[in-house]
Amino acid sequence: MARVYNFSAGPAVLPEEVLKEAAAEMLDYQGSGQSVMEMSHRSKVFDKIIKDAEQDLRDLLNIPDNYKVLFLQGGAHLQFAMIPMNLMKNKVADYIVTGQWAKRAFKEAQKFGDAKCIASSEDKTFSYIPDCSDLPIDENADYVYICENNTIYGTKFKTLPNTKGKDLVADVSSCFLSEPMDVSKYAVIYGGAQKNIGPAGVVIVIIREDLITEDVLPGTPTMLQYKTHADNDSLYNTPPCYGIYICGKVFKWLKKQGGLEAMKAYNEKKAAILYDFLDQSKLFKGTVEKNSRSLMNVPFVTGDADMDAKFIKEATEAGFVNLKGHRSVGGMRASIYNAMPIEGVEKLVAFMKKFEEENA
Ligand SMILES: *Cc1c(COP(=O)(O)O)cnc(C)c1O
């Protein structure tokens, strides 16, 4: 068995320990004689899996009691629609557009009301986070929306925007559980699992209870109302059972690593190895303004498309895979999520040094 170092932006690397446990339990989950894939979502065994997953997530993030945790489907993309459908009571919302995912969310919200872009970093290919300390927030805005970590461009909000008292909604798909966060500062936090938590097919929504009401936009389908899922503990219909089970294992693994403070320290150490190298390299350079750098996604270029392609090819052959940048920006991107071991980053940097010497 040869495992590679997988720098994919998502679906992405998972802890090997979790994969091994899941493999060992594949045919017989804890004496049930069934795989988790085969059992009823209404069974006692699965009920414990989903309840434990929720409790472990609550413990990791210190989620206050007045927030619900929902395990849903449809990816981050369906949240682009569910958020306005459920929250746009005044039909006004303010969007901060820091990348392609925020832009898609903004465009989707325009279908349902007056969504405004109040700040953007598109002028410099989304390579920085704009100053959000004093934005023209609409008095009637139902919420202010951000994408907290921009997976494609490698930027991250280091301070949350000043929403002037309005509710904050955040897509945290690619920084979920990478460091502690103060849940009480947000109205809604959501993320697709496939970046930093588990397999594709699960999206986790953490939502303040007072926002879960029947007062949604007319015509909102039953399945797209947060209330439907909140009232039924994410079991209104068949949830993505196997995905939730793997997420639950990752939560337990994170607790074993020491929780999110420990993860943050580990992630900072990993990212510094790569950024420090990029900052002194004569061949490679990072594309993001220093104070906006993500701990999770690190884009870099050589400035020459042919050289980029040569690097990606040789890196792949050496066992460093999925380093190609997003098709919209080119170059390279190393996603170094929680489950990427520090050795993976050290070895990647050693390989980059060698490549630089050979191609000087
Ligand atoms: C990957 C990603 C998305 C899109 O996720 P889907 O699950 O494919 O809908 C949205 N937002 C962010 C921040 C992402 O990283």
mmCIF file with all atom_site columns, C-alpha atoms in Angstrom, residues 81-200:
data_model
loop_
_atom_site.group_PDB
_atom_site.id
_atom_site.type_symbol
_atom_site.label_atom_id
_atom_site.label_alt_id
_atom_site.label_comp_id
_atom_site.label_asym_id
_atom_site.label_entity_id
_atom_site.label_seq_id
_atom_site.pdbx_PDB_ins_code
_atom_site.Cartn_x
_atom_site.Cartn_y
_atom_site.Cartn_z
_atom_site.occupancy
_atom_site.B_iso_or_equiv
_atom_site.pdbx_formal_charge
_atom_site.auth_seq_id
_atom_site.auth_comp_id
_atom_site.auth_asym_id
_atom_site.auth_atom_id
_atom_site.pdbx_PDB_model_num
ATOM 1   C CA . ALA A 1 81  ? -30.011 29.439 -1.633 1.00 0.00 ? 81  ALA A CA 1
ATOM 2   C CA . MET A 1 82  ? -31.252 28.226 1.755  1.00 0.00 ? 82  MET A CA 1
ATOM 3   C CA . ILE A 1 83  ? -29.744 31.210 3.545  1.00 0.00 ? 83  ILE A CA 1
ATOM 4   C CA . PRO A 1 84  ? -31.706 33.865 1.636  1.00 0.00 ? 84  PRO A CA 1
ATOM 5   C CA . MET A 1 85  ? -34.848 31.712 1.467  1.00 0.00 ? 85  MET A CA 1
ATOM 6   C CA . ASN A 1 86  ? -34.886 31.348 5.253  1.00 0.00 ? 86  ASN A CA 1
ATOM 7   C CA . LEU A 1 87  ? -33.323 34.588 6.466  1.00 0.00 ? 87  LEU A CA 1
ATOM 8   C CA . MET A 1 88  ? -34.283 37.339 4.001  1.00 0.00 ? 88  MET A CA 1
ATOM 9   C CA . LYS A 1 89  ? -37.326 38.629 5.880  1.00 0.00 ? 89  LYS A CA 1
ATOM 10  C CA . ASN A 1 90  ? -36.761 42.216 4.667  1.00 0.00 ? 90  ASN A CA 1
ATOM 11  C CA . LYS A 1 91  ? -35.413 40.924 1.349  1.00 0.00 ? 91  LYS A CA 1
ATOM 12  C CA . VAL A 1 92  ? -32.155 42.808 1.891  1.00 0.00 ? 92  VAL A CA 1
ATOM 13  C CA . ALA A 1 93  ? -28.716 41.306 2.476  1.00 0.00 ? 93  ALA A CA 1
ATOM 14  C CA . ASP A 1 94  ? -25.134 42.556 2.291  1.00 0.00 ? 94  ASP A CA 1
ATOM 15  C CA . TYR A 1 95  ? -22.414 40.395 0.761  1.00 0.00 ? 95  TYR A CA 1
ATOM 16  C CA . ILE A 1 96  ? -18.652 40.719 1.056  1.00 0.00 ? 96  ILE A CA 1
ATOM 17  C CA . VAL A 1 97  ? -17.239 39.197 -2.109 1.00 0.00 ? 97  VAL A CA 1
ATOM 18  C CA . THR A 1 98  ? -13.753 37.783 -1.527 1.00 0.00 ? 98  THR A CA 1
ATOM 19  C CA . GLY A 1 99  ? -13.710 35.009 -4.105 1.00 0.00 ? 99  GLY A CA 1
ATOM 20  C CA . GLN A 1 100 ? -15.641 32.751 -6.397 1.00 0.00 ? 100 GLN A CA 1
ATOM 21  C CA . TRP A 1 101 ? -17.661 31.015 -3.674 1.00 0.00 ? 101 TRP A CA 1
ATOM 22  C CA . ALA A 1 102 ? -18.780 34.288 -2.086 1.00 0.00 ? 102 ALA A CA 1
ATOM 23  C CA . LYS A 1 103 ? -19.633 35.562 -5.549 1.00 0.00 ? 103 LYS A CA 1
ATOM 24  C CA . ARG A 1 104 ? -21.770 32.527 -6.292 1.00 0.00 ? 104 ARG A CA 1
ATOM 25  C CA . ALA A 1 105 ? -23.568 32.940 -2.971 1.00 0.00 ? 105 ALA A CA 1
ATOM 26  C CA . PHE A 1 106 ? -24.121 36.627 -3.769 1.00 0.00 ? 106 PHE A CA 1
ATOM 27  C CA . LYS A 1 107 ? -25.505 35.854 -7.249 1.00 0.00 ? 107 LYS A CA 1
ATOM 28  C CA . GLU A 1 108 ? -27.828 33.215 -5.834 1.00 0.00 ? 108 GLU A CA 1
ATOM 29  C CA . ALA A 1 109 ? -29.161 35.609 -3.177 1.00 0.00 ? 109 ALA A CA 1
ATOM 30  C CA . GLN A 1 110 ? -30.004 38.138 -5.902 1.00 0.00 ? 110 GLN A CA 1
ATOM 31  C CA . LYS A 1 111 ? -32.688 35.713 -7.065 1.00 0.00 ? 111 LYS A CA 1
ATOM 32  C CA . PHE A 1 112 ? -34.539 36.190 -3.794 1.00 0.00 ? 112 PHE A CA 1
ATOM 33  C CA . GLY A 1 113 ? -34.153 39.841 -2.916 1.00 0.00 ? 113 GLY A CA 1
ATOM 34  C CA . ASP A 1 114 ? -31.964 42.880 -2.857 1.00 0.00 ? 114 ASP A CA 1
ATOM 35  C CA . ALA A 1 115 ? -28.522 41.402 -2.280 1.00 0.00 ? 115 ALA A CA 1
ATOM 36  C CA . LYS A 1 116 ? -25.775 44.006 -2.397 1.00 0.00 ? 116 LYS A CA 1
ATOM 37  C CA . CYS A 1 117 ? -22.030 43.624 -2.696 1.00 0.00 ? 117 CYS A CA 1
ATOM 38  C CA . ILE A 1 118 ? -20.677 45.994 -0.034 1.00 0.00 ? 118 ILE A CA 1
ATOM 39  C CA . ALA A 1 119 ? -16.989 45.099 -0.394 1.00 0.00 ? 119 ALA A CA 1
ATOM 40  C CA . SER A 1 120 ? -14.894 43.102 -2.845 1.00 0.00 ? 120 SER A CA 1
ATOM 41  C CA . SER A 1 121 ? -11.282 42.179 -3.540 1.00 0.00 ? 121 SER A CA 1
ATOM 42  C CA . GLU A 1 122 ? -11.870 41.275 -7.165 1.00 0.00 ? 122 GLU A CA 1
ATOM 43  C CA . ASP A 1 123 ? -9.756  44.253 -8.305 1.00 0.00 ? 123 ASP A CA 1
ATOM 44  C CA . LYS A 1 124 ? -6.617  42.287 -7.344 1.00 0.00 ? 124 LYS A CA 1
ATOM 45  C CA . THR A 1 125 ? -7.796  38.758 -8.239 1.00 0.00 ? 125 THR A CA 1
ATOM 46  C CA . PHE A 1 126 ? -9.099  38.214 -4.701 1.00 0.00 ? 126 PHE A CA 1
ATOM 47  C CA . SER A 1 127 ? -5.550  38.181 -3.308 1.00 0.00 ? 127 SER A CA 1
ATOM 48  C CA . TYR A 1 128 ? -6.474  40.018 -0.093 1.00 0.00 ? 128 TYR A CA 1
ATOM 49  C CA . ILE A 1 129 ? -9.281  40.560 2.417  1.00 0.00 ? 129 ILE A CA 1
ATOM 50  C CA . PRO A 1 130 ? -10.685 44.083 2.193  1.00 0.00 ? 130 PRO A CA 1
ATOM 51  C CA . ASP A 1 131 ? -10.924 46.385 5.215  1.00 0.00 ? 131 ASP A CA 1
ATOM 52  C CA . CYS A 1 132 ? -14.333 45.593 6.699  1.00 0.00 ? 132 CYS A CA 1
ATOM 53  C CA . SER A 1 133 ? -14.235 47.885 9.726  1.00 0.00 ? 133 SER A CA 1
ATOM 54  C CA . ASP A 1 134 ? -16.676 50.480 8.412  1.00 0.00 ? 134 ASP A CA 1
ATOM 55  C CA . LEU A 1 135 ? -18.784 49.205 5.532  1.00 0.00 ? 135 LEU A CA 1
ATOM 56  C CA . PRO A 1 136 ? -22.010 50.732 4.195  1.00 0.00 ? 136 PRO A CA 1
ATOM 57  C CA . ILE A 1 137 ? -24.252 48.145 5.872  1.00 0.00 ? 137 ILE A CA 1
ATOM 58  C CA . ASP A 1 138 ? -27.905 48.579 4.913  1.00 0.00 ? 138 ASP A CA 1
ATOM 59  C CA . GLU A 1 139 ? -30.168 49.516 7.808  1.00 0.00 ? 139 GLU A CA 1
ATOM 60  C CA . ASN A 1 140 ? -32.639 46.879 6.650  1.00 0.00 ? 140 ASN A CA 1
ATOM 61  C CA . ALA A 1 141 ? -30.102 44.146 5.972  1.00 0.00 ? 141 ALA A CA 1
ATOM 62  C CA . ASP A 1 142 ? -31.268 40.777 7.233  1.00 0.00 ? 142 ASP A CA 1
ATOM 63  C CA . TYR A 1 143 ? -27.663 39.602 7.442  1.00 0.00 ? 143 TYR A CA 1
ATOM 64  C CA . VAL A 1 144 ? -24.087 40.219 6.331  1.00 0.00 ? 144 VAL A CA 1
ATOM 65  C CA . TYR A 1 145 ? -22.458 37.360 4.448  1.00 0.00 ? 145 TYR A CA 1
ATOM 66  C CA . ILE A 1 146 ? -18.826 36.289 4.249  1.00 0.00 ? 146 ILE A CA 1
ATOM 67  C CA . CYS A 1 147 ? -16.791 33.357 2.979  1.00 0.00 ? 147 CYS A CA 1
ATOM 68  C CA . GLU A 1 148 ? -14.339 33.166 5.868  1.00 0.00 ? 148 GLU A CA 1
ATOM 69  C CA . ASN A 1 149 ? -11.589 31.178 4.143  1.00 0.00 ? 149 ASN A CA 1
ATOM 70  C CA . ASN A 1 150 ? -11.300 31.497 0.375  1.00 0.00 ? 150 ASN A CA 1
ATOM 71  C CA . THR A 1 151 ? -10.273 28.055 -0.776 1.00 0.00 ? 151 THR A CA 1
ATOM 72  C CA . ILE A 1 152 ? -9.354  29.016 -4.325 1.00 0.00 ? 152 ILE A CA 1
ATOM 73  C CA . TYR A 1 153 ? -7.386  32.185 -3.565 1.00 0.00 ? 153 TYR A CA 1
ATOM 74  C CA . GLY A 1 154 ? -5.876  31.244 -0.187 1.00 0.00 ? 154 GLY A CA 1
ATOM 75  C CA . THR A 1 155 ? -7.136  34.171 1.871  1.00 0.00 ? 155 THR A CA 1
ATOM 76  C CA . LYS A 1 156 ? -8.740  34.182 5.305  1.00 0.00 ? 156 LYS A CA 1
ATOM 77  C CA . PHE A 1 157 ? -10.547 36.807 7.383  1.00 0.00 ? 157 PHE A CA 1
ATOM 78  C CA . LYS A 1 158 ? -8.264  37.451 10.402 1.00 0.00 ? 158 LYS A CA 1
ATOM 79  C CA . THR A 1 159 ? -10.856 39.706 12.026 1.00 0.00 ? 159 THR A CA 1
ATOM 80  C CA . LEU A 1 160 ? -14.576 39.418 11.417 1.00 0.00 ? 160 LEU A CA 1
ATOM 81  C CA . PRO A 1 161 ? -16.284 42.323 9.651  1.00 0.00 ? 161 PRO A CA 1
ATOM 82  C CA . ASN A 1 162 ? -17.982 45.018 11.690 1.00 0.00 ? 162 ASN A CA 1
ATOM 83  C CA . THR A 1 163 ? -21.590 44.178 10.834 1.00 0.00 ? 163 THR A CA 1
ATOM 84  C CA . LYS A 1 164 ? -22.955 47.137 12.827 1.00 0.00 ? 164 LYS A CA 1
ATOM 85  C CA . GLY A 1 165 ? -25.213 44.859 14.805 1.00 0.00 ? 165 GLY A CA 1
ATOM 86  C CA . LYS A 1 166 ? -26.493 42.823 11.864 1.00 0.00 ? 166 LYS A CA 1
ATOM 87  C CA . ASP A 1 167 ? -26.399 39.029 11.884 1.00 0.00 ? 167 ASP A CA 1
ATOM 88  C CA . LEU A 1 168 ? -23.273 37.468 10.410 1.00 0.00 ? 168 LEU A CA 1
ATOM 89  C CA . VAL A 1 169 ? -23.502 34.429 8.110  1.00 0.00 ? 169 VAL A CA 1
ATOM 90  C CA . ALA A 1 170 ? -20.271 32.613 7.253  1.00 0.00 ? 170 ALA A CA 1
ATOM 91  C CA . ASP A 1 171 ? -19.253 29.888 4.837  1.00 0.00 ? 171 ASP A CA 1
ATOM 92  C CA . VAL A 1 172 ? -16.414 28.147 6.679  1.00 0.00 ? 172 VAL A CA 1
ATOM 93  C CA . SER A 1 173 ? -16.165 25.093 4.398  1.00 0.00 ? 173 SER A CA 1
ATOM 94  C CA . SER A 1 174 ? -12.382 25.202 4.071  1.00 0.00 ? 174 SER A CA 1
ATOM 95  C CA . CYS A 1 175 ? -11.425 26.344 7.590  1.00 0.00 ? 175 CYS A CA 1
ATOM 96  C CA . PHE A 1 176 ? -14.007 24.395 9.628  1.00 0.00 ? 176 PHE A CA 1
ATOM 97  C CA . LEU A 1 177 ? -12.359 23.107 12.836 1.00 0.00 ? 177 LEU A CA 1
ATOM 98  C CA . SER A 1 178 ? -8.903  24.315 11.788 1.00 0.00 ? 178 SER A CA 1
ATOM 99  C CA . GLU A 1 179 ? -8.833  26.639 14.812 1.00 0.00 ? 179 GLU A CA 1
ATOM 100 C CA . PRO A 1 180 ? -11.206 27.704 17.596 1.00 0.00 ? 180 PRO A CA 1
ATOM 101 C CA . MET A 1 181 ? -14.000 30.128 16.750 1.00 0.00 ? 181 MET A CA 1
ATOM 102 C CA . ASP A 1 182 ? -16.439 32.129 18.856 1.00 0.00 ? 182 ASP A CA 1
ATOM 103 C CA . VAL A 1 183 ? -19.748 30.744 17.614 1.00 0.00 ? 183 VAL A CA 1
ATOM 104 C CA . SER A 1 184 ? -21.727 33.434 19.455 1.00 0.00 ? 184 SER A CA 1
ATOM 105 C CA . LYS A 1 185 ? -20.394 36.051 17.018 1.00 0.00 ? 185 LYS A CA 1
ATOM 106 C CA . TYR A 1 186 ? -22.259 34.395 14.156 1.00 0.00 ? 186 TYR A CA 1
ATOM 107 C CA . ALA A 1 187 ? -25.914 33.858 13.276 1.00 0.00 ? 187 ALA A CA 1
ATOM 108 C CA . VAL A 1 188 ? -25.193 31.000 10.883 1.00 0.00 ? 188 VAL A CA 1
ATOM 109 C CA . ILE A 1 189 ? -21.985 29.045 10.298 1.00 0.00 ? 189 ILE A CA 1
ATOM 110 C CA . TYR A 1 190 ? -21.969 26.399 7.612  1.00 0.00 ? 190 TYR A CA 1
ATOM 111 C CA . GLY A 1 191 ? -19.562 24.273 5.671  1.00 0.00 ? 191 GLY A CA 1
ATOM 112 C CA . GLY A 1 192 ? -19.311 21.323 3.342  1.00 0.00 ? 192 GLY A CA 1
ATOM 113 C CA . ALA A 1 193 ? -17.610 18.411 5.084  1.00 0.00 ? 193 ALA A CA 1
ATOM 114 C CA . GLN A 1 194 ? -15.345 17.428 2.217  1.00 0.00 ? 194 GLN A CA 1
ATOM 115 C CA . LYS A 1 195 ? -12.654 20.041 2.851  1.00 0.00 ? 195 LYS A CA 1
ATOM 116 C CA . ASN A 1 196 ? -11.575 19.561 6.441  1.00 0.00 ? 196 ASN A CA 1
ATOM 117 C CA . ILE A 1 197 ? -14.020 17.175 8.113  1.00 0.00 ? 197 ILE A CA 1
ATOM 118 C CA . GLY A 1 198 ? -15.195 14.144 6.197  1.00 0.00 ? 198 GLY A CA 1
ATOM 119 C CA . PRO A 1 199 ? -16.508 12.787 2.912  1.00 0.00 ? 199 PRO A CA 1
ATOM 120 C CA . ALA A 1 200 ? -18.500 14.788 0.367  1.00 0.00 ? 200 ALA A CA 1
#
